[in-house]
Amino acid sequence: MAGVNPLLAGLAGRCPNCGEGALFRGFLTVADRCEACGYDFSRADSGDGPAVFVMLIGGFIVAFAALFTEIAYRPPVWVHLVVFLPLTVVVCMGLLRPMKGVLLAAQFANRAGVSRHED
């Protein structure tokens, strides 16, 4: 497939090469290869990048919501704990897989796994 946008495919958890096969075999475990086109994912490694971006984005969303709630309604502390601790988990877990897919697809798009040795 020639018209596949690797970043959108990675965001959807699909193979950045063909856009059809699954990128993950578990929640965050990267598949060994694409079942549709056979592209090898063994060199793909996103490292800690997805976790950093998720902490920054999710932290901003939840901290803003908690601050807004505190200023607007002044609820007791237990309300913050009951509402915003689970919200933090849900937001971070919801963002982690798409963010990892995007970073793996960015590696594919920029050919980061291909080493260049020029002697």
CSV table of N, CA and C in Angstrom, one decimal:
chain,number,residue,atom,x,y,z
A,1,MET,N,0.8,-1.2,0.0
A,1,MET,CA,0.0,0.0,0.0
A,1,MET,C,0.9,1.2,0.0
A,2,ALA,N,0.8,2.1,-1.0
A,2,ALA,CA,1.7,3.2,-1.1
A,2,ALA,C,1.2,4.4,-0.4
A,3,GLY,N,-0.1,4.6,-0.1
A,3,GLY,CA,-0.6,5.8,0.5
A,3,GLY,C,-0.7,5.7,2.0
A,4,VAL,N,0.0,4.9,2.7
A,4,VAL,CA,-0.2,4.7,4.1
A,4,VAL,C,0.6,5.8,4.8
A,5,ASN,N,0.0,6.5,5.7
A,5,ASN,CA,0.7,7.5,6.6
A,5,ASN,C,1.1,6.7,7.8
A,6,PRO,N,2.5,6.6,8.0
A,6,PRO,CA,3.0,5.8,9.1
A,6,PRO,C,2.5,6.3,10.5
A,7,LEU,N,2.5,7.6,10.6
A,7,LEU,CA,2.1,8.1,12.0
A,7,LEU,C,0.7,7.8,12.3
A,8,LEU,N,-0.2,8.0,11.3
A,8,LEU,CA,-1.6,7.6,11.6
A,8,LEU,C,-1.8,6.1,11.8
A,9,ALA,N,-1.1,5.3,11.1
A,9,ALA,CA,-1.1,3.9,11.3
A,9,ALA,C,-0.6,3.5,12.7
A,10,GLY,N,0.5,4.1,13.1
A,10,GLY,CA,1.0,3.9,14.4
A,10,GLY,C,0.1,4.3,15.5
A,11,LEU,N,-0.6,5.5,15.3
A,11,LEU,CA,-1.6,5.9,16.3
A,11,LEU,C,-2.7,4.9,16.4
A,12,ALA,N,-3.1,4.3,15.3
A,12,ALA,CA,-4.2,3.3,15.4
A,12,ALA,C,-3.7,1.9,15.8
A,13,GLY,N,-2.4,1.7,16.0
A,13,GLY,CA,-1.8,0.5,16.4
A,13,GLY,C,-1.7,-0.5,15.3
A,14,ARG,N,-1.5,0.0,14.1
A,14,ARG,CA,-1.4,-0.8,12.9
A,14,ARG,C,0.1,-0.7,12.4
A,15,CYS,N,0.4,-1.6,11.5
A,15,CYS,CA,1.8,-1.6,10.9
A,15,CYS,C,2.1,-0.3,10.2
A,16,PRO,N,3.2,0.4,10.4
A,16,PRO,CA,3.5,1.6,9.7
A,16,PRO,C,3.9,1.4,8.3
A,17,ASN,N,4.2,0.1,7.9
A,17,ASN,CA,4.6,-0.2,6.5
A,17,ASN,C,3.4,-0.3,5.6
A,18,CYS,N,2.4,-1.2,6.1
A,18,CYS,CA,1.3,-1.4,5.2
A,18,CYS,C,0.0,-0.9,5.7
A,19,GLY,N,-0.1,-0.6,7.0
A,19,GLY,CA,-1.3,0.0,7.6
A,19,GLY,C,-2.4,-1.1,7.9
A,20,GLU,N,-2.1,-2.3,7.7
A,20,GLU,CA,-3.1,-3.4,7.9
A,20,GLU,C,-2.8,-4.3,9.1
A,21,GLY,N,-1.6,-4.8,9.2
A,21,GLY,CA,-1.3,-5.7,10.3
A,21,GLY,C,-1.2,-5.0,11.7
A,22,ALA,N,-1.3,-5.8,12.7
A,22,ALA,CA,-1.3,-5.2,14.1
A,22,ALA,C,0.2,-4.9,14.5
A,23,LEU,N,0.4,-3.8,15.1
A,23,LEU,CA,1.7,-3.4,15.6
A,23,LEU,C,2.0,-4.0,16.9
A,24,PHE,N,0.9,-4.3,17.7
A,24,PHE,CA,1.1,-4.9,19.1
A,24,PHE,C,0.5,-6.3,19.1
A,25,ARG,N,1.1,-7.1,19.9
A,25,ARG,CA,0.5,-8.4,20.2
A,25,ARG,C,-0.1,-8.5,21.6
A,26,GLY,N,0.2,-7.6,22.4
A,26,GLY,CA,-0.4,-7.4,23.7
A,26,GLY,C,-0.8,-6.0,23.9
A,27,PHE,N,-0.9,-5.5,25.2
A,27,PHE,CA,-1.3,-4.1,25.4
A,27,PHE,C,-0.2,-3.2,25.0
A,28,LEU,N,1.1,-3.5,25.4
A,28,LEU,CA,2.2,-2.7,25.0
A,28,LEU,C,3.3,-3.5,24.3
A,29,THR,N,3.2,-4.8,24.2
A,29,THR,CA,4.2,-5.7,23.6
A,29,THR,C,4.1,-5.6,22.1
A,30,VAL,N,5.3,-5.2,21.5
A,30,VAL,CA,5.3,-5.0,20.1
A,30,VAL,C,5.4,-6.4,19.4
A,31,ALA,N,4.7,-6.6,18.3
A,31,ALA,CA,4.7,-7.9,17.6
A,31,ALA,C,6.1,-8.1,17.0
A,32,ASP,N,6.4,-9.4,16.7
A,32,ASP,CA,7.7,-9.7,16.1
A,32,ASP,C,7.7,-9.2,14.7
A,33,ARG,N,6.6,-9.4,14.0
A,33,ARG,CA,6.5,-9.0,12.6
A,33,ARG,C,5.1,-8.8,12.2
A,34,CYS,N,4.8,-8.0,11.2
A,34,CYS,CA,3.5,-7.8,10.7
A,34,CYS,C,2.9,-9.0,10.0
A,35,GLU,N,1.7,-9.4,10.4
A,35,GLU,CA,1.1,-10.6,9.8
A,35,GLU,C,0.6,-10.3,8.4
A,36,ALA,N,0.4,-9.1,8.0
A,36,ALA,CA,-0.1,-8.8,6.7
A,36,ALA,C,1.1,-8.7,5.6
A,37,CYS,N,2.1,-7.9,6.0
A,37,CYS,CA,3.2,-7.7,5.0
A,37,CYS,C,4.5,-8.3,5.4
A,38,GLY,N,4.6,-8.8,6.6
A,38,GLY,CA,5.8,-9.5,7.1
A,38,GLY,C,7.0,-8.5,7.5
A,39,TYR,N,6.7,-7.2,7.7
A,39,TYR,CA,7.7,-6.3,8.1
A,39,TYR,C,8.2,-6.7,9.5
A,40,ASP,N,9.5,-6.6,9.7
A,40,ASP,CA,10.1,-7.0,10.9
A,40,ASP,C,10.2,-5.9,11.9
A,41,PHE,N,9.5,-6.1,13.1
A,41,PHE,CA,9.5,-5.1,14.1
A,41,PHE,C,10.6,-5.3,15.2
A,42,SER,N,11.5,-6.3,15.0
A,42,SER,CA,12.4,-6.7,16.0
A,42,SER,C,13.4,-5.5,16.4
A,43,ARG,N,13.7,-4.6,15.5
A,43,ARG,CA,14.6,-3.5,15.8
A,43,ARG,C,13.9,-2.3,16.3
A,44,ALA,N,12.6,-2.4,16.4
A,44,ALA,CA,11.8,-1.2,16.9
A,44,ALA,C,11.9,-1.1,18.4
A,45,ASP,N,12.3,0.0,18.9
A,45,ASP,CA,12.4,0.2,20.3
A,45,ASP,C,12.1,1.7,20.6
A,46,SER,N,11.0,1.9,21.3
A,46,SER,CA,10.6,3.3,21.6
A,46,SER,C,11.2,3.8,22.9
A,47,GLY,N,11.8,2.9,23.7
A,47,GLY,CA,12.5,3.4,24.9
A,47,GLY,C,11.5,4.0,25.9
A,48,ASP,N,11.9,5.0,26.5
A,48,ASP,CA,11.1,5.7,27.5
A,48,ASP,C,10.3,6.9,27.0
A,49,GLY,N,10.4,7.1,25.7
A,49,GLY,CA,9.7,8.2,25.1
A,49,GLY,C,8.2,8.3,25.3
A,50,PRO,N,7.5,7.2,25.1
A,50,PRO,CA,6.1,7.2,25.3
A,50,PRO,C,5.7,7.6,26.7
A,51,ALA,N,6.4,7.0,27.7
A,51,ALA,CA,6.1,7.3,29.1
A,51,ALA,C,6.3,8.8,29.4
A,52,VAL,N,7.3,9.4,28.9
A,52,VAL,CA,7.6,10.8,29.1
A,52,VAL,C,6.5,11.6,28.6
A,53,PHE,N,6.1,11.4,27.3
A,53,PHE,CA,5.1,12.2,26.7
A,53,PHE,C,3.8,12.0,27.4
A,54,VAL,N,3.5,10.8,27.8
A,54,VAL,CA,2.2,10.5,28.5
A,54,VAL,C,2.2,11.2,29.8
A,55,MET,N,3.3,11.2,30.5
A,55,MET,CA,3.3,11.9,31.8
A,55,MET,C,3.1,13.4,31.6
A,56,LEU,N,3.7,14.0,30.6
A,56,LEU,CA,3.6,15.4,30.4
A,56,LEU,C,2.2,15.8,30.0
A,57,ILE,N,1.6,15.0,29.0
A,57,ILE,CA,0.3,15.3,28.5
A,57,ILE,C,-0.8,15.0,29.5
A,58,GLY,N,-0.7,13.8,30.1
A,58,GLY,CA,-1.7,13.4,31.1
A,58,GLY,C,-1.6,14.2,32.3
A,59,GLY,N,-0.4,14.5,32.8
A,59,GLY,CA,-0.2,15.4,33.9
A,59,GLY,C,-0.8,16.7,33.8
A,60,PHE,N,-0.6,17.3,32.6
A,60,PHE,CA,-1.2,18.6,32.3
A,60,PHE,C,-2.7,18.6,32.3
A,61,ILE,N,-3.3,17.6,31.7
A,61,ILE,CA,-4.8,17.5,31.7
A,61,ILE,C,-5.4,17.3,33.1
A,62,VAL,N,-4.8,16.4,33.8
A,62,VAL,CA,-5.4,16.1,35.1
A,62,VAL,C,-5.1,17.2,36.1
A,63,ALA,N,-3.9,17.8,36.1
A,63,ALA,CA,-3.5,18.9,37.0
A,63,ALA,C,-4.4,20.1,36.7
A,64,PHE,N,-4.6,20.4,35.4
A,64,PHE,CA,-5.5,21.5,35.1
A,64,PHE,C,-6.9,21.3,35.6
A,65,ALA,N,-7.4,20.0,35.4
A,65,ALA,CA,-8.8,19.7,35.8
A,65,ALA,C,-8.9,19.8,37.4
A,66,ALA,N,-7.9,19.3,38.1
A,66,ALA,CA,-7.9,19.4,39.5
A,66,ALA,C,-7.8,20.8,40.0
A,67,LEU,N,-7.0,21.6,39.4
A,67,LEU,CA,-6.8,23.0,39.8
A,67,LEU,C,-8.1,23.8,39.5
A,68,PHE,N,-8.7,23.6,38.4
A,68,PHE,CA,-10.0,24.2,38.0
A,68,PHE,C,-11.1,23.8,39.0
A,69,THR,N,-11.1,22.5,39.3
A,69,THR,CA,-12.1,22.1,40.3
A,69,THR,C,-11.9,22.7,41.7
A,70,GLU,N,-10.7,22.8,42.1
A,70,GLU,CA,-10.4,23.3,43.4
A,70,GLU,C,-10.7,24.8,43.5
A,71,ILE,N,-10.4,25.6,42.4
A,71,ILE,CA,-10.7,27.0,42.4
A,71,ILE,C,-12.2,27.2,42.3
A,72,ALA,N,-12.9,26.5,41.4
A,72,ALA,CA,-14.3,26.7,41.2
A,72,ALA,C,-15.2,26.2,42.3
A,73,TYR,N,-14.9,25.0,42.8
A,73,TYR,CA,-15.9,24.4,43.7
A,73,TYR,C,-15.4,24.2,45.2
A,74,ARG,N,-14.1,24.3,45.4
A,74,ARG,CA,-13.5,24.0,46.7
A,74,ARG,C,-14.0,22.7,47.4
A,75,PRO,N,-13.8,21.6,46.7
A,75,PRO,CA,-14.3,20.3,47.3
A,75,PRO,C,-13.3,19.9,48.4
A,76,PRO,N,-13.8,18.9,49.2
A,76,PRO,CA,-12.8,18.4,50.2
A,76,PRO,C,-11.7,17.6,49.5
A,77,VAL,N,-10.7,17.3,50.3
A,77,VAL,CA,-9.5,16.6,49.7
A,77,VAL,C,-9.9,15.2,49.2
A,78,TRP,N,-10.8,14.5,49.9
A,78,TRP,CA,-11.2,13.2,49.5
A,78,TRP,C,-11.8,13.1,48.1
A,79,VAL,N,-12.5,14.2,47.7
A,79,VAL,CA,-13.1,14.3,46.4
A,79,VAL,C,-12.0,14.3,45.3
A,80,HIS,N,-10.9,15.0,45.6
A,80,HIS,CA,-9.8,15.0,44.7
A,80,HIS,C,-9.2,13.6,44.6
A,81,LEU,N,-9.0,13.0,45.7
A,81,LEU,CA,-8.4,11.6,45.7
A,81,LEU,C,-9.3,10.6,44.9
A,82,VAL,N,-10.6,10.7,45.2
A,82,VAL,CA,-11.6,9.8,44.5
A,82,VAL,C,-11.7,10.0,43.1
A,83,VAL,N,-11.7,11.3,42.6
A,83,VAL,CA,-11.9,11.6,41.2
A,83,VAL,C,-10.6,11.6,40.4
A,84,PHE,N,-9.6,12.3,40.9
A,84,PHE,CA,-8.4,12.6,40.1
A,84,PHE,C,-7.3,11.5,40.1
A,85,LEU,N,-7.3,10.7,41.1
A,85,LEU,CA,-6.3,9.5,41.1
A,85,LEU,C,-6.8,8.5,40.0
A,86,PRO,N,-8.0,8.1,40.0
A,86,PRO,CA,-8.4,7.2,38.9
A,86,PRO,C,-8.4,7.8,37.6
A,87,LEU,N,-8.7,9.1,37.5
A,87,LEU,CA,-8.6,9.8,36.2
A,87,LEU,C,-7.2,9.8,35.7
A,88,THR,N,-6.2,10.0,36.6
A,88,THR,CA,-4.8,10.0,36.1
A,88,THR,C,-4.5,8.6,35.5
A,89,VAL,N,-4.9,7.5,36.2
A,89,VAL,CA,-4.6,6.2,35.7
A,89,VAL,C,-5.3,6.0,34.3
A,90,VAL,N,-6.6,6.4,34.2
A,90,VAL,CA,-7.3,6.2,32.9
A,90,VAL,C,-6.7,7.0,31.8
A,91,VAL,N,-6.4,8.2,32.1
A,91,VAL,CA,-5.8,9.1,31.0
A,91,VAL,C,-4.4,8.5,30.6
A,92,CYS,N,-3.6,8.2,31.5
A,92,CYS,CA,-2.2,7.7,31.2
A,92,CYS,C,-2.3,6.4,30.5
A,93,MET,N,-3.1,5.4,30.9
A,93,MET,CA,-3.2,4.1,30.2
A,93,MET,C,-3.9,4.3,28.9
A,94,GLY,N,-4.8,5.2,28.7
A,94,GLY,CA,-5.4,5.5,27.4
A,94,GLY,C,-4.5,6.1,26.4
A,95,LEU,N,-3.5,6.9,26.9
A,95,LEU,CA,-2.6,7.5,26.0
A,95,LEU,C,-1.3,6.7,25.7
A,96,LEU,N,-1.0,5.7,26.5
A,96,LEU,CA,0.3,5.0,26.4
A,96,LEU,C,0.4,4.2,25.1
A,97,ARG,N,-0.6,3.4,24.8
A,97,ARG,CA,-0.5,2.6,23.6
A,97,ARG,C,-0.4,3.4,22.3
A,98,PRO,N,-1.3,4.4,22.1
A,98,PRO,CA,-1.2,5.2,20.9
A,98,PRO,C,0.1,6.0,20.8
A,99,MET,N,0.6,6.5,21.9
A,99,MET,CA,1.9,7.2,21.9
A,99,MET,C,3.0,6.3,21.5
A,100,LYS,N,3.0,5.1,22.1
A,100,LYS,CA,4.1,4.2,21.7
A,100,LYS,C,4.0,3.8,20.2
A,101,GLY,N,2.8,3.6,19.7
A,101,GLY,CA,2.6,3.4,18.3
A,101,GLY,C,3.1,4.5,17.4
A,102,VAL,N,2.8,5.7,17.8
A,102,VAL,CA,3.3,6.9,17.1
A,102,VAL,C,4.8,7.0,17.1
A,103,LEU,N,5.4,6.8,18.2
A,103,LEU,CA,6.9,6.9,18.3
A,103,LEU,C,7.6,5.7,17.5
A,104,LEU,N,7.0,4.5,17.5
A,104,LEU,CA,7.5,3.4,16.7
A,104,LEU,C,7.3,3.7,15.2
A,105,ALA,N,6.2,4.3,14.8
A,105,ALA,CA,6.0,4.7,13.4
A,105,ALA,C,6.9,5.8,13.0
A,106,ALA,N,7.2,6.7,13.9
A,106,ALA,CA,8.2,7.8,13.6
A,106,ALA,C,9.5,7.2,13.3
A,107,GLN,N,9.9,6.2,14.1
A,107,GLN,CA,11.2,5.5,13.8
A,107,GLN,C,11.2,4.9,12.4
A,108,PHE,N,10.0,4.3,12.1
A,108,PHE,CA,9.9,3.7,10.7
A,108,PHE,C,10.0,4.7,9.6
A,109,ALA,N,9.3,5.8,9.8
A,109,ALA,CA,9.2,6.9,8.8
A,109,ALA,C,10.6,7.5,8.6
A,110,ASN,N,11.4,7.6,9.7
A,110,ASN,CA,12.7,8.3,9.6
A,110,ASN,C,13.8,7.3,9.4
A,111,ARG,N,13.5,6.0,9.2
A,111,ARG,CA,14.4,4.9,9.1
A,111,ARG,C,15.5,4.9,10.2
A,112,ALA,N,15.0,5.0,11.4
A,112,ALA,CA,15.9,5.1,12.6
A,112,ALA,C,16.6,3.8,12.9
A,113,GLY,N,16.0,2.7,12.5
A,113,GLY,CA,16.5,1.4,12.8
A,113,GLY,C,17.7,1.0,11.8
A,114,VAL,N,17.8,1.7,10.7
A,114,VAL,CA,18.8,1.4,9.8
A,114,VAL,C,20.1,2.1,10.1
A,115,SER,N,21.1,1.4,10.4
A,115,SER,CA,22.4,2.1,10.8
A,115,SER,C,23.2,2.4,9.5
A,116,ARG,N,23.9,3.5,9.6
A,116,ARG,CA,24.7,3.9,8.4
A,116,ARG,C,26.1,4.0,8.8
A,117,HIS,N,26.9,3.1,8.3
A,117,HIS,CA,28.4,3.1,8.6
A,117,HIS,C,29.1,3.6,7.3
A,118,GLU,N,29.7,4.7,7.4
A,118,GLU,CA,30.5,5.2,6.3
A,118,GLU,C,32.0,5.3,6.7
A,119,ASP,N,32.8,4.5,6.1
A,119,ASP,CA,34.2,4.5,6.5
A,119,ASP,C,35.0,5.2,5.4
